[in-house]
Coordinates of C-alpha atoms in Angstrom, one line a residue:
A1 CA 4.8 -59.6 -16.9
K2 CA 1.5 -61.4 -17.5
S3 CA 0.8 -59.5 -20.7
K4 CA 4.2 -60.4 -22.1
Q5 CA 3.5 -64.1 -21.4
G6 CA 0.1 -63.7 -23.0
I7 CA 1.7 -62.1 -26.1
F8 CA 4.4 -64.8 -26.2
A9 CA 1.9 -67.6 -25.8
K10 CA -0.3 -66.1 -28.5
A11 CA 2.6 -65.8 -30.9
M12 CA 3.7 -69.4 -30.2
S13 CA 0.2 -70.7 -30.8
F14 CA -0.2 -68.8 -34.1
P15 CA 1.0 -71.7 -36.3
K16 CA -1.6 -74.0 -34.8
R17 CA -4.4 -71.3 -35.0
R18 CA -3.5 -70.1 -38.4
P19 CA -1.6 -72.8 -40.3
F20 CA -2.3 -71.4 -43.8
A21 CA -1.0 -68.0 -42.9
T22 CA 2.0 -69.6 -41.2
N23 CA 2.7 -71.6 -44.3
I24 CA 2.6 -68.5 -46.6
M25 CA 4.9 -66.6 -44.2
I26 CA 7.5 -69.4 -43.9
A27 CA 7.5 -70.1 -47.7
T28 CA 7.9 -66.4 -48.5
V29 CA 10.7 -65.7 -46.1
K30 CA 12.5 -69.0 -46.8
T31 CA 12.5 -68.4 -50.5
S32 CA 13.6 -64.8 -50.2
I33 CA 16.5 -65.8 -47.9
A34 CA 17.5 -68.6 -50.2
D35 CA 17.8 -66.1 -53.1
I36 CA 19.8 -63.6 -51.0
I37 CA 22.2 -66.4 -49.9
T38 CA 22.5 -67.5 -53.5
Q39 CA 23.2 -64.0 -54.7
C40 CA 25.7 -63.3 -51.9
I41 CA 27.5 -66.6 -51.6
V42 CA 27.2 -68.4 -54.9
E43 CA 27.3 -65.3 -57.1
G44 CA 29.7 -63.4 -54.8
K45 CA 27.6 -60.2 -54.5
S46 CA 27.6 -57.9 -51.5
L47 CA 24.3 -57.0 -49.8
D48 CA 24.5 -53.6 -51.6
E49 CA 24.7 -55.5 -55.0
V50 CA 21.7 -57.8 -54.4
D51 CA 19.2 -57.7 -57.2
W52 CA 16.0 -56.8 -55.2
R53 CA 13.8 -57.0 -58.3
R54 CA 14.9 -60.6 -58.7
N55 CA 14.4 -61.2 -55.0
A56 CA 10.8 -59.8 -55.4
V57 CA 10.1 -62.4 -58.0
F58 CA 11.3 -65.1 -55.6
V59 CA 9.1 -63.5 -52.8
A60 CA 6.1 -63.7 -55.1
F61 CA 7.0 -67.3 -56.1
G62 CA 7.5 -68.3 -52.5
S63 CA 4.2 -66.8 -51.4
L64 CA 1.9 -67.8 -54.3
Y65 CA 3.3 -71.1 -55.5
L66 CA 5.1 -72.6 -52.5
G67 CA 2.9 -71.1 -49.9
G68 CA -0.5 -71.0 -51.6
F69 CA -0.7 -73.5 -54.4
Q70 CA 1.3 -76.3 -52.7
W71 CA -1.0 -75.8 -49.6
F72 CA -4.0 -76.4 -51.9
I73 CA -2.4 -79.6 -53.3
Q74 CA -0.8 -81.0 -50.2
V75 CA -3.5 -80.1 -47.7
T76 CA -6.8 -79.6 -49.5
C77 CA -6.5 -82.1 -52.3
Y78 CA -4.5 -84.7 -50.3
R79 CA -7.2 -84.7 -47.6
K80 CA -9.7 -85.8 -50.4
W81 CA -7.3 -88.2 -52.1
F82 CA -6.0 -89.7 -48.8
P83 CA -8.8 -89.6 -46.3
T84 CA -6.8 -91.1 -43.4
M85 CA -4.0 -88.6 -43.8
D86 CA -4.6 -86.6 -40.7
R87 CA -5.1 -89.6 -38.4
F88 CA -1.9 -91.2 -39.8
A89 CA 0.1 -88.0 -39.6
N90 CA -0.9 -87.5 -35.9
A91 CA -0.1 -91.1 -34.9
S92 CA 3.1 -92.0 -33.1
F93 CA 6.0 -93.5 -35.2
S94 CA 5.4 -96.9 -33.7
A95 CA 1.6 -96.7 -34.5
K96 CA 2.5 -95.7 -38.1
L97 CA 4.6 -98.7 -38.5
K98 CA 1.8 -101.0 -37.4
D99 CA -0.8 -99.2 -39.6
I100 CA -0.5 -101.2 -42.8
E101 CA -3.6 -99.5 -44.4
G102 CA -2.3 -96.0 -43.4
L103 CA 1.1 -96.9 -45.0
K104 CA -0.6 -97.8 -48.2
D105 CA -2.9 -94.8 -48.2

């Protein structure tokens, strides 16, 4: 039982330990699922009719652009452009409302 708790705890701590990898995985899966939903519900296709080549393009887009490039912009560049970003993001909501400089930044 202890090893299962260890595996579960390790899995649950993965996003904190590996935020970039987590972002890539979420963006990739989310984009793929969005395309499958679009093909099945909006376009009325069955799962057998799903265009998997098209879905592969969405997988690549989700991984490379949404997962990788946007991480670069929103994490790497924003930290340079908005140096108080991490402190402000980790503050409580009430502390954020009082932090006039953080709201401006």
